[in-house]
Amino acid sequence: MSLLVVGLSHRSAPVSVLERASLAAETQAKLLQDTLAAEPATEAAVLATCNRIELYADVDKFHAGVAELSTLLAQHSGVGLEELTPYLYVHYEDRAVHHLFSVACGLDSMVVGEGQILGQIKDALARGQELHTAGRLLNDLFQQALRVGKRAHSETGIDRAGQSLVTFGLQQLAAGADPERWAAGKRALVIGAGSMSSLAAATLARTGVADIVVANRTRSRADRLVEILQQGDDTAVRARAVEMSAVGDELTRADIVVSCTGSTGLVLTADALADALGVTLGAAPERPAATVTPAPADVDQHAAWVENGSAVSAAPAGPATALRRVTVPAQSTGPVRLALLDLAMPRDIDGAAHRIDGVRLVDIESLAEASADAPMAADVDQVRTIVSDEVAAFGAAQRAAHVAPTVVALRTMAAGVVAGEIARLDGRLPDLDEKQRAEITQTVRRVVDKLLHAPTVRVKQLASEPGGAGYADALRELFDLDPQTVAAVSRADLNDPNRGRS
């Protein structure tokens, strides 16, 4: 069995495709169940955020796995396979581990170094555990990814290389001004009360806005967020909750709007925004032509495209350069009366809002464009070293774990041989007293243990090295071990209730 990941992200696909391919929670659950029902996969986990959708699986066939996972992503996202395929990337075995560890450290984020991804990885693992689609491999992988991410943030200054998407978005809204001075005294409307909206509200409070209004479809969640904001010791923000039906009225009083809901349709239309500002929606300004620019290359990335259900490897020997189409809408000119930050995927705020005089709109697409030129801190190199070391250690541990059931089965067989010989001895020498019998039994066990010690220790060492998987097969063949016994040991290890807990 081998680890495979098929996915797309802001590095490989335009926001318009990511937006259409976004997966609701119930769709993610169905995707996981269908992946497990597919022949090549025995485990599955999905990592879905505002700028990435990745399906992880333990598969027994690479090409069949790529074809199946790509097809499932297309089916559940609603984007046709032919359209989705050019934007997909594929990572396999150690490359897949390297990719997830890099993601966990924030190296693959839109804003390098942001730490929100750790919570999203934790959620992905919890979902796989709850649905029983994450087995031994994916439990180990995601648990270790969380540890690697935490290590990177605690041992390096990767946090200085970037910031949260919310902070970066506010910087873009401030358009070069100091965000705290820009936000001081302003009134903010936060639409949504999920994790990203909560983070946005807390960031706004720390930045210095005077008032925050929280609107959410479930009023109790908005009330809870307001309660948390008012309990903060480091802010003096005034906060209150409203129903979603009150958003129109609140828009007339807001200076800043941050929206991040799970809605599949627009939450704020251009017409609603124009009405709130008391202006007429103008004609669309002329836009620059769309350009195709290379996304940042990942030296550990290789890609596979699926044609008619068959995986065709592309550029397997070198870094894959994906293309993403970026269209930057022209913003209105003049003083900003309403600053909009849309962190949702699919988008909450109508892109036509840029046509309204006095409105500045920053969304996921413009954030991706702005972050492409963000300076990289020297700490990034240190994090890359950590990732490389951790990938090697994880691979060695997994290969060693692969041979462990065989070693256990060998020792179980040896213990059975000892027990059989002692029983035969009892039949031939029935007059042995208990002390003599115990001494003979202990002696035979010591002999067997000494004979097995060196080969079992050595096979674990050899198996932990690249290409060492064959040593377990050799051990089973040499000692004629029952495959069912080895499989039973593996199943017992997989079903250990304490496994995968931290």
PDB file of C-alpha atoms in Angstrom, residues 125-240:
ATOM      1  CA  LEU A 125      -8.122  14.115  10.556  1.00  0.00           C
ATOM      2  CA  ALA A 126     -11.083  14.291  12.941  1.00  0.00           C
ATOM      3  CA  ARG A 127     -13.484  13.879  10.004  1.00  0.00           C
ATOM      4  CA  GLY A 128     -11.605  10.825   8.753  1.00  0.00           C
ATOM      5  CA  GLN A 129     -11.585   9.304  12.238  1.00  0.00           C
ATOM      6  CA  GLU A 130     -15.269  10.005  12.772  1.00  0.00           C
ATOM      7  CA  LEU A 131     -16.199   8.385   9.461  1.00  0.00           C
ATOM      8  CA  HIS A 132     -13.673   5.549   9.976  1.00  0.00           C
ATOM      9  CA  THR A 133     -11.967   6.302   6.657  1.00  0.00           C
ATOM     10  CA  ALA A 134      -8.588   7.196   8.184  1.00  0.00           C
ATOM     11  CA  GLY A 135      -6.658   4.075   9.136  1.00  0.00           C
ATOM     12  CA  ARG A 136      -3.162   3.507  10.441  1.00  0.00           C
ATOM     13  CA  LEU A 137      -1.278   5.292   7.639  1.00  0.00           C
ATOM     14  CA  LEU A 138      -3.384   8.452   7.473  1.00  0.00           C
ATOM     15  CA  ASN A 139      -3.697   8.683  11.249  1.00  0.00           C
ATOM     16  CA  ASP A 140       0.081   8.545  11.546  1.00  0.00           C
ATOM     17  CA  LEU A 141       0.553  10.953   8.638  1.00  0.00           C
ATOM     18  CA  PHE A 142      -1.840  13.663   9.786  1.00  0.00           C
ATOM     19  CA  GLN A 143      -0.800  13.399  13.443  1.00  0.00           C
ATOM     20  CA  GLN A 144       2.829  13.816  12.411  1.00  0.00           C
ATOM     21  CA  ALA A 145       1.954  16.701  10.061  1.00  0.00           C
ATOM     22  CA  LEU A 146       0.413  18.546  13.008  1.00  0.00           C
ATOM     23  CA  ARG A 147       3.553  17.955  15.077  1.00  0.00           C
ATOM     24  CA  VAL A 148       5.811  19.105  12.237  1.00  0.00           C
ATOM     25  CA  GLY A 149       3.744  22.250  11.734  1.00  0.00           C
ATOM     26  CA  LYS A 150       3.886  23.088  15.437  1.00  0.00           C
ATOM     27  CA  ARG A 151       7.617  22.435  15.466  1.00  0.00           C
ATOM     28  CA  ALA A 152       8.172  24.790  12.521  1.00  0.00           C
ATOM     29  CA  HIS A 153       6.262  27.588  14.237  1.00  0.00           C
ATOM     30  CA  SER A 154       7.974  27.090  17.605  1.00  0.00           C
ATOM     31  CA  GLU A 155      11.573  26.597  16.392  1.00  0.00           C
ATOM     32  CA  THR A 156      11.727  29.155  13.580  1.00  0.00           C
ATOM     33  CA  GLY A 157      10.508  32.624  12.742  1.00  0.00           C
ATOM     34  CA  ILE A 158       8.204  31.386   9.976  1.00  0.00           C
ATOM     35  CA  ASP A 159       5.439  33.481  11.548  1.00  0.00           C
ATOM     36  CA  ARG A 160       7.431  36.547  10.558  1.00  0.00           C
ATOM     37  CA  ALA A 161       7.462  35.429   6.913  1.00  0.00           C
ATOM     38  CA  GLY A 162       3.731  35.875   6.638  1.00  0.00           C
ATOM     39  CA  GLN A 163       0.571  36.355   8.603  1.00  0.00           C
ATOM     40  CA  SER A 164      -2.989  35.166   8.689  1.00  0.00           C
ATOM     41  CA  LEU A 165      -5.137  35.617   5.630  1.00  0.00           C
ATOM     42  CA  VAL A 166      -7.289  38.027   7.633  1.00  0.00           C
ATOM     43  CA  THR A 167      -4.332  40.237   8.588  1.00  0.00           C
ATOM     44  CA  PHE A 168      -3.019  40.189   5.046  1.00  0.00           C
ATOM     45  CA  GLY A 169      -6.478  41.076   3.745  1.00  0.00           C
ATOM     46  CA  LEU A 170      -6.744  44.048   6.104  1.00  0.00           C
ATOM     47  CA  GLN A 171      -3.343  45.235   4.933  1.00  0.00           C
ATOM     48  CA  GLN A 172      -4.599  45.143   1.362  1.00  0.00           C
ATOM     49  CA  LEU A 173      -7.721  47.090   2.338  1.00  0.00           C
ATOM     50  CA  ALA A 174      -5.525  49.693   4.046  1.00  0.00           C
ATOM     51  CA  ALA A 175      -3.703  50.098   0.714  1.00  0.00           C
ATOM     52  CA  GLY A 176      -0.310  50.893   2.155  1.00  0.00           C
ATOM     53  CA  ALA A 177      -1.479  52.726   5.251  1.00  0.00           C
ATOM     54  CA  ASP A 178      -0.793  51.406   8.733  1.00  0.00           C
ATOM     55  CA  PRO A 179      -3.694  48.941   9.333  1.00  0.00           C
ATOM     56  CA  GLU A 180      -4.175  50.012  12.943  1.00  0.00           C
ATOM     57  CA  ARG A 181      -4.360  53.695  12.084  1.00  0.00           C
ATOM     58  CA  TRP A 182      -6.585  52.919   9.116  1.00  0.00           C
ATOM     59  CA  ALA A 183      -9.023  50.794  11.170  1.00  0.00           C
ATOM     60  CA  ALA A 184      -9.026  52.933  14.330  1.00  0.00           C
ATOM     61  CA  GLY A 185     -12.527  54.068  15.234  1.00  0.00           C
ATOM     62  CA  LYS A 186     -14.192  52.376  12.259  1.00  0.00           C
ATOM     63  CA  ARG A 187     -17.386  50.316  12.372  1.00  0.00           C
ATOM     64  CA  ALA A 188     -17.115  46.745  11.134  1.00  0.00           C
ATOM     65  CA  LEU A 189     -19.700  44.224  10.016  1.00  0.00           C
ATOM     66  CA  VAL A 190     -18.671  40.553  10.155  1.00  0.00           C
ATOM     67  CA  ILE A 191     -20.924  38.174   8.238  1.00  0.00           C
ATOM     68  CA  GLY A 192     -20.637  34.585   9.449  1.00  0.00           C
ATOM     69  CA  ALA A 193     -19.603  33.137  12.805  1.00  0.00           C
ATOM     70  CA  GLY A 194     -17.425  30.203  11.778  1.00  0.00           C
ATOM     71  CA  SER A 195     -13.704  29.811  12.465  1.00  0.00           C
ATOM     72  CA  MET A 196     -12.546  32.265   9.788  1.00  0.00           C
ATOM     73  CA  SER A 197     -15.169  34.870  10.664  1.00  0.00           C
ATOM     74  CA  SER A 198     -14.305  34.518  14.351  1.00  0.00           C
ATOM     75  CA  LEU A 199     -10.655  35.049  13.536  1.00  0.00           C
ATOM     76  CA  ALA A 200     -11.578  38.099  11.443  1.00  0.00           C
ATOM     77  CA  ALA A 201     -13.632  39.571  14.284  1.00  0.00           C
ATOM     78  CA  ALA A 202     -10.833  39.020  16.811  1.00  0.00           C
ATOM     79  CA  THR A 203      -8.271  40.541  14.416  1.00  0.00           C
ATOM     80  CA  LEU A 204     -10.481  43.578  13.808  1.00  0.00           C
ATOM     81  CA  ALA A 205     -10.893  44.041  17.552  1.00  0.00           C
ATOM     82  CA  ARG A 206      -7.129  43.944  18.111  1.00  0.00           C
ATOM     83  CA  THR A 207      -6.565  46.274  15.149  1.00  0.00           C
ATOM     84  CA  GLY A 208      -8.625  48.951  16.845  1.00  0.00           C
ATOM     85  CA  VAL A 209     -12.077  49.176  15.275  1.00  0.00           C
ATOM     86  CA  ALA A 210     -14.625  50.798  17.552  1.00  0.00           C
ATOM     87  CA  ASP A 211     -17.678  48.657  16.812  1.00  0.00           C
ATOM     88  CA  ILE A 212     -18.245  45.135  15.486  1.00  0.00           C
ATOM     89  CA  VAL A 213     -21.603  43.784  14.398  1.00  0.00           C
ATOM     90  CA  VAL A 214     -21.841  40.020  13.832  1.00  0.00           C
ATOM     91  CA  ALA A 215     -24.529  38.624  11.529  1.00  0.00           C
ATOM     92  CA  ASN A 216     -25.093  34.892  11.181  1.00  0.00           C
ATOM     93  CA  ARG A 217     -27.880  32.580  10.066  1.00  0.00           C
ATOM     94  CA  THR A 218     -27.753  30.859  13.456  1.00  0.00           C
ATOM     95  CA  ARG A 219     -28.227  33.704  15.905  1.00  0.00           C
ATOM     96  CA  SER A 220     -26.880  31.749  18.882  1.00  0.00           C
ATOM     97  CA  ARG A 221     -23.471  31.414  17.206  1.00  0.00           C
ATOM     98  CA  ALA A 222     -23.363  35.155  16.543  1.00  0.00           C
ATOM     99  CA  ASP A 223     -24.282  35.798  20.197  1.00  0.00           C
ATOM    100  CA  ARG A 224     -21.494  33.475  21.327  1.00  0.00           C
ATOM    101  CA  LEU A 225     -18.911  35.247  19.161  1.00  0.00           C
ATOM    102  CA  VAL A 226     -19.986  38.628  20.535  1.00  0.00           C
ATOM    103  CA  GLU A 227     -19.665  37.268  24.069  1.00  0.00           C
ATOM    104  CA  ILE A 228     -16.103  36.129  23.342  1.00  0.00           C
ATOM    105  CA  LEU A 229     -15.172  39.494  21.834  1.00  0.00           C
ATOM    106  CA  GLN A 230     -16.466  41.377  24.863  1.00  0.00           C
ATOM    107  CA  GLN A 231     -14.534  39.130  27.246  1.00  0.00           C
ATOM    108  CA  GLY A 232     -11.197  39.992  25.637  1.00  0.00           C
ATOM    109  CA  ASP A 233      -8.875  41.876  27.972  1.00  0.00           C
ATOM    110  CA  ASP A 234      -6.738  43.377  25.192  1.00  0.00           C
ATOM    111  CA  THR A 235      -9.554  45.204  23.376  1.00  0.00           C
ATOM    112  CA  ALA A 236     -12.256  47.744  24.165  1.00  0.00           C
ATOM    113  CA  VAL A 237     -14.445  47.013  21.171  1.00  0.00           C
ATOM    114  CA  ARG A 238     -18.213  47.309  21.331  1.00  0.00           C
ATOM    115  CA  ALA A 239     -19.882  44.254  19.818  1.00  0.00           C
ATOM    116  CA  ARG A 240     -23.422  43.102  19.139  1.00  0.00           C
TER     117      ARG A 240
END
